[in-house]
mmCIF file of C-alpha atoms and ligand atoms in Angstrom:
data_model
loop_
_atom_site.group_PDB
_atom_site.id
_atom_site.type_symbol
_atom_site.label_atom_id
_atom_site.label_comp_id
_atom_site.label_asym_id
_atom_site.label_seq_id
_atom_site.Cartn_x
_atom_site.Cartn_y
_atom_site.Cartn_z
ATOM 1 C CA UNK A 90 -65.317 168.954 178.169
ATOM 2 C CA UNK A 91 -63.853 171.788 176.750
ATOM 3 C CA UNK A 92 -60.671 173.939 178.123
ATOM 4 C CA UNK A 93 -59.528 176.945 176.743
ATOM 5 C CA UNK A 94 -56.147 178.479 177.532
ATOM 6 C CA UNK A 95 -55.027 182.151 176.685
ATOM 7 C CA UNK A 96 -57.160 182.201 173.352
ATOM 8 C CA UNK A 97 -56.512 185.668 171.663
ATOM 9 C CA UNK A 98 -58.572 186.381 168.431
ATOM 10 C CA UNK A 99 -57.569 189.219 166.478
ATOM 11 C CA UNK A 100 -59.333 190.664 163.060
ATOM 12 C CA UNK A 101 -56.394 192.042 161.351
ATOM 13 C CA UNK A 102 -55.306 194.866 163.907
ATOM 14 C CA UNK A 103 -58.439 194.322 166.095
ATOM 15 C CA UNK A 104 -57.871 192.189 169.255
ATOM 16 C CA UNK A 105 -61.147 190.655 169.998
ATOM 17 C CA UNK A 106 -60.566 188.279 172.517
ATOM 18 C CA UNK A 107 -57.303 188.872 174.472
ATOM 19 C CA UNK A 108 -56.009 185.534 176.269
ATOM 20 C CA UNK A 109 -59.087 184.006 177.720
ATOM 21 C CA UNK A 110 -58.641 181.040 179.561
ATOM 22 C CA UNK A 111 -62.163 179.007 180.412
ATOM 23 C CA UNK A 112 -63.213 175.619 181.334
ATOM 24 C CA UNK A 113 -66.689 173.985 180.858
ATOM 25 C CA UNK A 114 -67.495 170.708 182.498
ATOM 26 C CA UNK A 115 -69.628 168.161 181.436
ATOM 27 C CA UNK A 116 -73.179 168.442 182.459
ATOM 28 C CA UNK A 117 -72.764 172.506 182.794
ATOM 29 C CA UNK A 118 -74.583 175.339 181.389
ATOM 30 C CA UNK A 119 -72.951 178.024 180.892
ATOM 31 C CA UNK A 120 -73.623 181.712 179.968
ATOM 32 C CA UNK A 121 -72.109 184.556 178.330
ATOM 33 C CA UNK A 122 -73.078 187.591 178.838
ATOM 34 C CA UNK A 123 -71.649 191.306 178.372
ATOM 35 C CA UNK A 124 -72.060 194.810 176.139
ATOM 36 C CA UNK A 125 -72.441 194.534 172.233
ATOM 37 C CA UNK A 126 -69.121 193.985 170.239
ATOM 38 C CA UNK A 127 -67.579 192.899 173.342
ATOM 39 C CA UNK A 128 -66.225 189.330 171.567
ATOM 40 C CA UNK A 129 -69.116 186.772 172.910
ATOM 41 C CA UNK A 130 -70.007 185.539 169.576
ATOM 42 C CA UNK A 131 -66.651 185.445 168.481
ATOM 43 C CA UNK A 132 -65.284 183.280 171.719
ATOM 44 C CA UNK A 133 -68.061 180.887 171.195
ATOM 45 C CA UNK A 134 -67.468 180.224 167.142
ATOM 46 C CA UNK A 135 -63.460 180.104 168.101
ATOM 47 C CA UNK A 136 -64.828 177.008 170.175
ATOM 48 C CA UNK A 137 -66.268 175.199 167.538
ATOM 49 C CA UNK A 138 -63.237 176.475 164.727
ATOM 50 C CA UNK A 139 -65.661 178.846 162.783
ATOM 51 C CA UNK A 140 -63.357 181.261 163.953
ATOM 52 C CA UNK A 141 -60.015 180.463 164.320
ATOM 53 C CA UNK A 142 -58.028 181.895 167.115
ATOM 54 C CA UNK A 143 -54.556 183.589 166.296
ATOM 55 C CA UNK A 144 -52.843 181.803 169.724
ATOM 56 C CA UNK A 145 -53.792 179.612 172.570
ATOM 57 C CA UNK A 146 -55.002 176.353 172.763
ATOM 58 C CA UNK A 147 -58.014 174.495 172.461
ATOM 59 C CA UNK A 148 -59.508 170.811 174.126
ATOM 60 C CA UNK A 149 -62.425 169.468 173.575
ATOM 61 C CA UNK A 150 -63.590 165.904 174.033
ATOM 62 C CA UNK A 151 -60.304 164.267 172.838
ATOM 63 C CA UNK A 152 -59.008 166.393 170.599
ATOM 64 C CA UNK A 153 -56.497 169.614 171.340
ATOM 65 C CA UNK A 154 -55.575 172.509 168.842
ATOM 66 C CA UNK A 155 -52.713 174.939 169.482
ATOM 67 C CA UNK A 156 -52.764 178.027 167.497
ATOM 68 C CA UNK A 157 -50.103 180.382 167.529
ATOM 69 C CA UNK A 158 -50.120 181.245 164.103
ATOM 70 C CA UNK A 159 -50.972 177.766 162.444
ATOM 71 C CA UNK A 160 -54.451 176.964 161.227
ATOM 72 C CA UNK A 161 -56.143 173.333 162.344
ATOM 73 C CA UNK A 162 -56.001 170.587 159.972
ATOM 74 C CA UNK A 163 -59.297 169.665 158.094
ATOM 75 C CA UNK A 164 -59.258 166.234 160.512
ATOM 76 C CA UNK A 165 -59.052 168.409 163.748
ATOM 77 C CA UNK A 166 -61.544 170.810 162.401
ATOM 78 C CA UNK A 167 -64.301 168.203 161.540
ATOM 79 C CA UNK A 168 -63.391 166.297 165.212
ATOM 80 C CA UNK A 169 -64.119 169.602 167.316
ATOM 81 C CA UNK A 170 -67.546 170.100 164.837
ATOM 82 C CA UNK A 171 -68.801 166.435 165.272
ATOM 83 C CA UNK A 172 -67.990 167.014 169.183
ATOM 84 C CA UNK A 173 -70.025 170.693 169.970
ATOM 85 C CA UNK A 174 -72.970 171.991 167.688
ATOM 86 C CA UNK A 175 -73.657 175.410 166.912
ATOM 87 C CA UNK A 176 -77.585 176.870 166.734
ATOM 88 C CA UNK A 177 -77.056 179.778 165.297
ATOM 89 C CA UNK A 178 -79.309 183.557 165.822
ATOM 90 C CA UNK A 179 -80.589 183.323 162.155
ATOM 91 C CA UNK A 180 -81.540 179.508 161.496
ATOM 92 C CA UNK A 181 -79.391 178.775 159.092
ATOM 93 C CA UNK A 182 -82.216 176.283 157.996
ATOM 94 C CA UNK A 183 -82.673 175.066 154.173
ATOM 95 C CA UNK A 184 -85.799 177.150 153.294
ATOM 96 C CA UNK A 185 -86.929 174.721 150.577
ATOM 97 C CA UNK A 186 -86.802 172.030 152.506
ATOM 98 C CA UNK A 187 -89.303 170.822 154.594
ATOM 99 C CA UNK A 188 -88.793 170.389 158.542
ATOM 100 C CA UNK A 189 -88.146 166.835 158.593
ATOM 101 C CA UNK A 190 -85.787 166.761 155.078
ATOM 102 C CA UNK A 191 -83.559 169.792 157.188
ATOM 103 C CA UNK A 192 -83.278 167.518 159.891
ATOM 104 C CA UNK A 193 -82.366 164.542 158.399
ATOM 105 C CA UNK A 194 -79.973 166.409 156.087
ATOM 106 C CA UNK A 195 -76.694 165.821 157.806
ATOM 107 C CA UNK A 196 -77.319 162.988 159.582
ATOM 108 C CA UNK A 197 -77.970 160.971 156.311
ATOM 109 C CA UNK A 198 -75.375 162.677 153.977
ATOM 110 C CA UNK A 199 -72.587 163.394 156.189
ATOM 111 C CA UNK A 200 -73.102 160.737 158.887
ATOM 112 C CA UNK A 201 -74.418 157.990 156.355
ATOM 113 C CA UNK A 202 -76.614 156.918 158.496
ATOM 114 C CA UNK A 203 -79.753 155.043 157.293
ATOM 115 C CA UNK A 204 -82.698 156.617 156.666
ATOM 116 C CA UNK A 205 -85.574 154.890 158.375
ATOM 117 C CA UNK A 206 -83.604 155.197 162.015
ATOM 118 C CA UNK A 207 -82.735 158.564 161.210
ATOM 119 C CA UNK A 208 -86.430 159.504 160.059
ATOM 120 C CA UNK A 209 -87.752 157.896 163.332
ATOM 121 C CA UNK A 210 -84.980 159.725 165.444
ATOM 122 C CA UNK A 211 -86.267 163.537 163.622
ATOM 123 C CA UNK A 212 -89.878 162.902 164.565
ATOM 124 C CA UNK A 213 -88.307 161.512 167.697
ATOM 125 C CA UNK A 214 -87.456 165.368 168.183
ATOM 126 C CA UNK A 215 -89.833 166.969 166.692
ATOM 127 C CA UNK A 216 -91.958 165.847 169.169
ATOM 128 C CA UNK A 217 -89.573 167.068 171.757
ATOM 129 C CA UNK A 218 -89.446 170.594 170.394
ATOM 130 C CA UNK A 219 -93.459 170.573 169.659
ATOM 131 C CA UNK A 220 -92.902 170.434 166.264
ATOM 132 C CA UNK A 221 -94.487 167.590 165.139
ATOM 133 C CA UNK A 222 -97.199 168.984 163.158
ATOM 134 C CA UNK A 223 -95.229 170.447 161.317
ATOM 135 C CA UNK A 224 -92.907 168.207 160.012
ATOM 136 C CA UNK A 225 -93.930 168.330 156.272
ATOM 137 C CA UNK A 226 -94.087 172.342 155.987
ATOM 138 C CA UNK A 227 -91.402 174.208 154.500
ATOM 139 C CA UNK A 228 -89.154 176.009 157.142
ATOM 140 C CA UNK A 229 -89.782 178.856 154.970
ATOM 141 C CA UNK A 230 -93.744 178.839 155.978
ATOM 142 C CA UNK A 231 -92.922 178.643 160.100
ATOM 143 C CA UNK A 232 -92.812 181.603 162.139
ATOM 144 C CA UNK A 233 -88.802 182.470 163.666
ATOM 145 C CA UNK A 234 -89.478 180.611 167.103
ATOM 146 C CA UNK A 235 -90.754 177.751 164.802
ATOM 147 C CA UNK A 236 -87.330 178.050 162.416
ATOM 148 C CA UNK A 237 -85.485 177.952 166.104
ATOM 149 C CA UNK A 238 -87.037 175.155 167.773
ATOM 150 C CA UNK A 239 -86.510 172.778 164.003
ATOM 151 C CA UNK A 240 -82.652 174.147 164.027
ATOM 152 C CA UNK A 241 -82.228 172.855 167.443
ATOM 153 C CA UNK A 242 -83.586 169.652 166.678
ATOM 154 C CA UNK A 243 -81.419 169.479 163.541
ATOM 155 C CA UNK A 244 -78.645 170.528 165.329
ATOM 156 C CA UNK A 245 -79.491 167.496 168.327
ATOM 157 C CA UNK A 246 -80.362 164.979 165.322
ATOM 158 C CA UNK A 247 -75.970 164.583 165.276
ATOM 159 C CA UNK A 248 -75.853 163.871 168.665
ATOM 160 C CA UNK A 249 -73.364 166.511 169.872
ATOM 161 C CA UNK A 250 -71.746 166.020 173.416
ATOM 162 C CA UNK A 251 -72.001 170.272 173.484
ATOM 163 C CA UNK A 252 -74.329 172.760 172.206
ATOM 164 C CA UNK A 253 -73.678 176.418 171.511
ATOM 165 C CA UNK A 254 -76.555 178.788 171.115
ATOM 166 C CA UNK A 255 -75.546 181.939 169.427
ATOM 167 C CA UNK A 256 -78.079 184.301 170.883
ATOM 168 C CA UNK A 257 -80.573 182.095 169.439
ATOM 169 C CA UNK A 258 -83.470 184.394 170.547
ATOM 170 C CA UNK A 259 -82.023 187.860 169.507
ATOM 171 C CA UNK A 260 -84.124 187.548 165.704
ATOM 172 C CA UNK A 261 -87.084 186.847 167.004
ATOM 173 C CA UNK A 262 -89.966 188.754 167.839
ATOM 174 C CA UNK A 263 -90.612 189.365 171.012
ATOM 175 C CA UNK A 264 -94.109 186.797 171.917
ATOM 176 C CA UNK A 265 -92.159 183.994 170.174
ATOM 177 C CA UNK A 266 -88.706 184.081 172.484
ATOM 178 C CA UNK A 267 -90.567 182.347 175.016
ATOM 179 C CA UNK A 268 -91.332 178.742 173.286
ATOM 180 C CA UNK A 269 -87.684 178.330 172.378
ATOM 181 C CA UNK A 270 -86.147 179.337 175.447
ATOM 182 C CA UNK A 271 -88.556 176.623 177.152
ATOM 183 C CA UNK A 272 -87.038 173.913 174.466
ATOM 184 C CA UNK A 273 -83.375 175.659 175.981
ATOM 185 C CA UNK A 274 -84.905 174.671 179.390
ATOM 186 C CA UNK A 275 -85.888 171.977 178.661
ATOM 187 C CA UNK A 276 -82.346 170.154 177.374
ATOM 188 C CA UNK A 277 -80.631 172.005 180.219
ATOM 189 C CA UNK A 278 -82.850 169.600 182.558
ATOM 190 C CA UNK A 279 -82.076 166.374 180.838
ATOM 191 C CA UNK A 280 -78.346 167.443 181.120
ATOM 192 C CA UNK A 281 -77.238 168.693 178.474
ATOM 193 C CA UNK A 282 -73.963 170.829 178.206
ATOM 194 C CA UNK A 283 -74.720 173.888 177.196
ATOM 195 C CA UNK A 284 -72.891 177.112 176.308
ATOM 196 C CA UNK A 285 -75.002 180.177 175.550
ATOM 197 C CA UNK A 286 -74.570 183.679 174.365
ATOM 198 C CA UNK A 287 -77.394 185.468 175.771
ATOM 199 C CA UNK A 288 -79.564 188.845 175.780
ATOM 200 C CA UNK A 289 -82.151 187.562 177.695
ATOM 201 C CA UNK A 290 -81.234 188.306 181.662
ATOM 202 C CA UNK A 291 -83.680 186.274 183.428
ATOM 203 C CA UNK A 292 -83.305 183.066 181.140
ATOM 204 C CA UNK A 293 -79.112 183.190 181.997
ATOM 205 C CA UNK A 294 -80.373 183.490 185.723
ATOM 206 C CA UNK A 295 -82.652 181.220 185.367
ATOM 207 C CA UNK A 296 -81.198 178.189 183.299
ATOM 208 C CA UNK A 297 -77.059 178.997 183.849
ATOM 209 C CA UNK A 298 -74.982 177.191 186.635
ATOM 210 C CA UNK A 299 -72.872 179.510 185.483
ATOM 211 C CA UNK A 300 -72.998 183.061 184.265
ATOM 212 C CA UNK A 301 -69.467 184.573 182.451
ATOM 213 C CA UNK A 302 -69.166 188.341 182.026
ATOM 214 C CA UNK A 303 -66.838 189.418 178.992
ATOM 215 C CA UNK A 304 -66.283 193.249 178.375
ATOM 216 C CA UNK A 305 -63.215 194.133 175.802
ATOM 217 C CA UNK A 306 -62.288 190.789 174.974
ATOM 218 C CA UNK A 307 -62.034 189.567 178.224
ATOM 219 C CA UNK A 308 -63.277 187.819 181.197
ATOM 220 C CA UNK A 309 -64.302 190.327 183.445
ATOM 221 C CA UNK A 310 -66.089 188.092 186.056
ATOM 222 C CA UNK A 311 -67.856 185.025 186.597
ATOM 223 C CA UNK A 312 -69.766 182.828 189.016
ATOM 224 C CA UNK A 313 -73.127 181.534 189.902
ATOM 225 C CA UNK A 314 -76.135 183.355 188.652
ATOM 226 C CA UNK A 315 -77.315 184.225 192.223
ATOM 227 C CA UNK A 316 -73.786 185.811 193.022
ATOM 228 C CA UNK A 317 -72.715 187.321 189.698
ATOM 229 C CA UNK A 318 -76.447 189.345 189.266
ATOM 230 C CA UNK A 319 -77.676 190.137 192.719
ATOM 231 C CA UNK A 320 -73.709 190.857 194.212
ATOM 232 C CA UNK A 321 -71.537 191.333 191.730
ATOM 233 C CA UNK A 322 -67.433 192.276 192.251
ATOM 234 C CA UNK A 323 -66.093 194.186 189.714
ATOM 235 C CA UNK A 324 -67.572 197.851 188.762
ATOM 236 C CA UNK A 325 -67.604 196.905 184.806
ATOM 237 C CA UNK A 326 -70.193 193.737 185.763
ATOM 238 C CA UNK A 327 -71.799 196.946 188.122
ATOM 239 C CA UNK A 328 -72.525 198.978 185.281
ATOM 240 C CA UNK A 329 -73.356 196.597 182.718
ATOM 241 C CA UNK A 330 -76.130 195.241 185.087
ATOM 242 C CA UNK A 331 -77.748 198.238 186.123
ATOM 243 C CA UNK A 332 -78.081 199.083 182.217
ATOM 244 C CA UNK A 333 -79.545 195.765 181.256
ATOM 245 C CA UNK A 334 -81.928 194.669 184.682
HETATM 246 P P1 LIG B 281 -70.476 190.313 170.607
HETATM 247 O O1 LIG B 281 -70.919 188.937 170.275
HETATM 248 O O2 LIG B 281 -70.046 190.462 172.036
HETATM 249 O O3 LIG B 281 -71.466 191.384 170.208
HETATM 250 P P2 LIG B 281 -68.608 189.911 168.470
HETATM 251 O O4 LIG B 281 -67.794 188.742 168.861
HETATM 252 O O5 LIG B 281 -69.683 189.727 167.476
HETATM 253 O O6 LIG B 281 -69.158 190.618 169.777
HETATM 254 O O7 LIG B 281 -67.644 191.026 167.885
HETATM 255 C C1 LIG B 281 -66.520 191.515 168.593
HETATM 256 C C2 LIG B 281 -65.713 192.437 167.676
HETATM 257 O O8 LIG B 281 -65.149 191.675 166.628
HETATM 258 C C3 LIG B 281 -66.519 193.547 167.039
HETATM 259 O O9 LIG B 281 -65.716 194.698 167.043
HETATM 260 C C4 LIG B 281 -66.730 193.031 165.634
HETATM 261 O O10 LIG B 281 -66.839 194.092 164.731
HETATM 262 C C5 LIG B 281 -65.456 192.245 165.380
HETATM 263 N N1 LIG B 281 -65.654 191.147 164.424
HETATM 264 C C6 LIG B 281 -66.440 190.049 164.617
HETATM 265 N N2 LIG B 281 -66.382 189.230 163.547
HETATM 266 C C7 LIG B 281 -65.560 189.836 162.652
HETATM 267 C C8 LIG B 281 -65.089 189.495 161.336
HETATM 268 N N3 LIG B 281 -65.469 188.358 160.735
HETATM 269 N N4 LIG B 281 -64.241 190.347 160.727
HETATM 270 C C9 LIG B 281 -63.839 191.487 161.325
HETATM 271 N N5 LIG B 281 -64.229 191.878 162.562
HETATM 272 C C10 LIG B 281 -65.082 191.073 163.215
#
């Protein structure tokens, strides 16, 4: 579903991500893990063109972007966003609209979709999420794990063949990471592909077919959750581990 080959990223002299190549099939879920500042976030918003990458290529679905110094067209930017959907660590939610209007926002206005199968499809998943209830309230009078589990929904509401969680837990406090990792769980078991940049240790070993170290831009190691925590290869993935378990 999505193939990346030698992506670099630099911020003016800063070379973020240097040449990662990385493949994610469909039905996978797939973490990233690895030290603070270490590119993660950056890799996974060059996958959906909020970044974009100073050289490599990019596939996803149908569509594939080379870099190398040009910038995507507007067309090839909006076909990689309608095919993966970011849920972002701070919500990104309208705050003065109410759950239901933020989750009907983009499927109405940019999709142009009508309203009463699009209003039956949000409570649809509100349910899903357990936020039924509160489908009136303002986002800005729900608690963070509340905020996360109605930007997920909003974020399924356009149907995306790939989500991308952007540490979606790290903002929120600690008794309310639970309920939206159990939504994460959730969609993993109906599944959905899934890419996730991740804190949270036991939820990557947990949920992940697949875990991906990155230290300094790059790849350091991956493989299957059982393999990559209990015996892992390389001495940076050694290290990193025995801070973090
Ligand atoms: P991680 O997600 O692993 O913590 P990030 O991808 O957020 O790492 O950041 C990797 C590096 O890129 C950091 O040194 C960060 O300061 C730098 N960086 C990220 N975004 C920008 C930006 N928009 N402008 C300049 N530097 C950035």
């Amino acid at each position: 579903m999505i193939r990346i080959e030698h992506l670099s990223k630099s911020f003016k002299d800063n070379e973020v991500l240097k040449s990662i190549s990385l493949q994610i099939e469909k039905g996978e879920v797939v973490s990233i893990i690895g030290p603070s500042g270490s590119g993660k976030t950056t890799l996974l918003r060059c996958m959906n063109l909020l970044e974009i990458p100073t050289s490599g290529t990019l596939s996803i679905g149908e569509v594939q972007v080379g870099f190398n110094g040009k910038t995507p067209s507007k067309q090839q930017k909006r076909n990689v966003q309608n095919y993966s959907g970011m849920v972002f660590q701070h919500f990104h939610l309208f705050p003065h609209k109410t759950v239901l209007e933020n989750i009907i926002e983009a499927p109405l206005v940019v999709q142009k979709r009508r309203r009463t199968e699009v209003v039956l499809e949000a409570e649809e998943l509100l349910g899903k999420v357990g936020l039924l209830g509160h489908k009136d309230h303002y986002s800005e009078q729900l608690s963070g794990g509340q905020k996360q589990r109605a930007a997920i929904a909003r974020m399924l509401a356009l149907k995306p063949e790939i989500l991308l969680f952007d540490e979606p837990t790290s903002a929120l406090d600690p008794e309310l990471v639970g309920e939206v990792l159990t939504v994460i769980k959730e969609l993993a078991k109906e599944g959905q592909t899934m890419i996730i940049v991740t804190h949270e240790m036991g939820f990557a070993r947990d949920v992940s077919d697949r875990v991906i170290f990155i230290a300094d831009g790059f790849i350091v190691e991956q493989g299957k959750p059982e393999d990559l925590f209990t015996t892992p290869k390389e001495e940076r993935t050694q290290q990193f581990l025995q801070k973090v378990l």
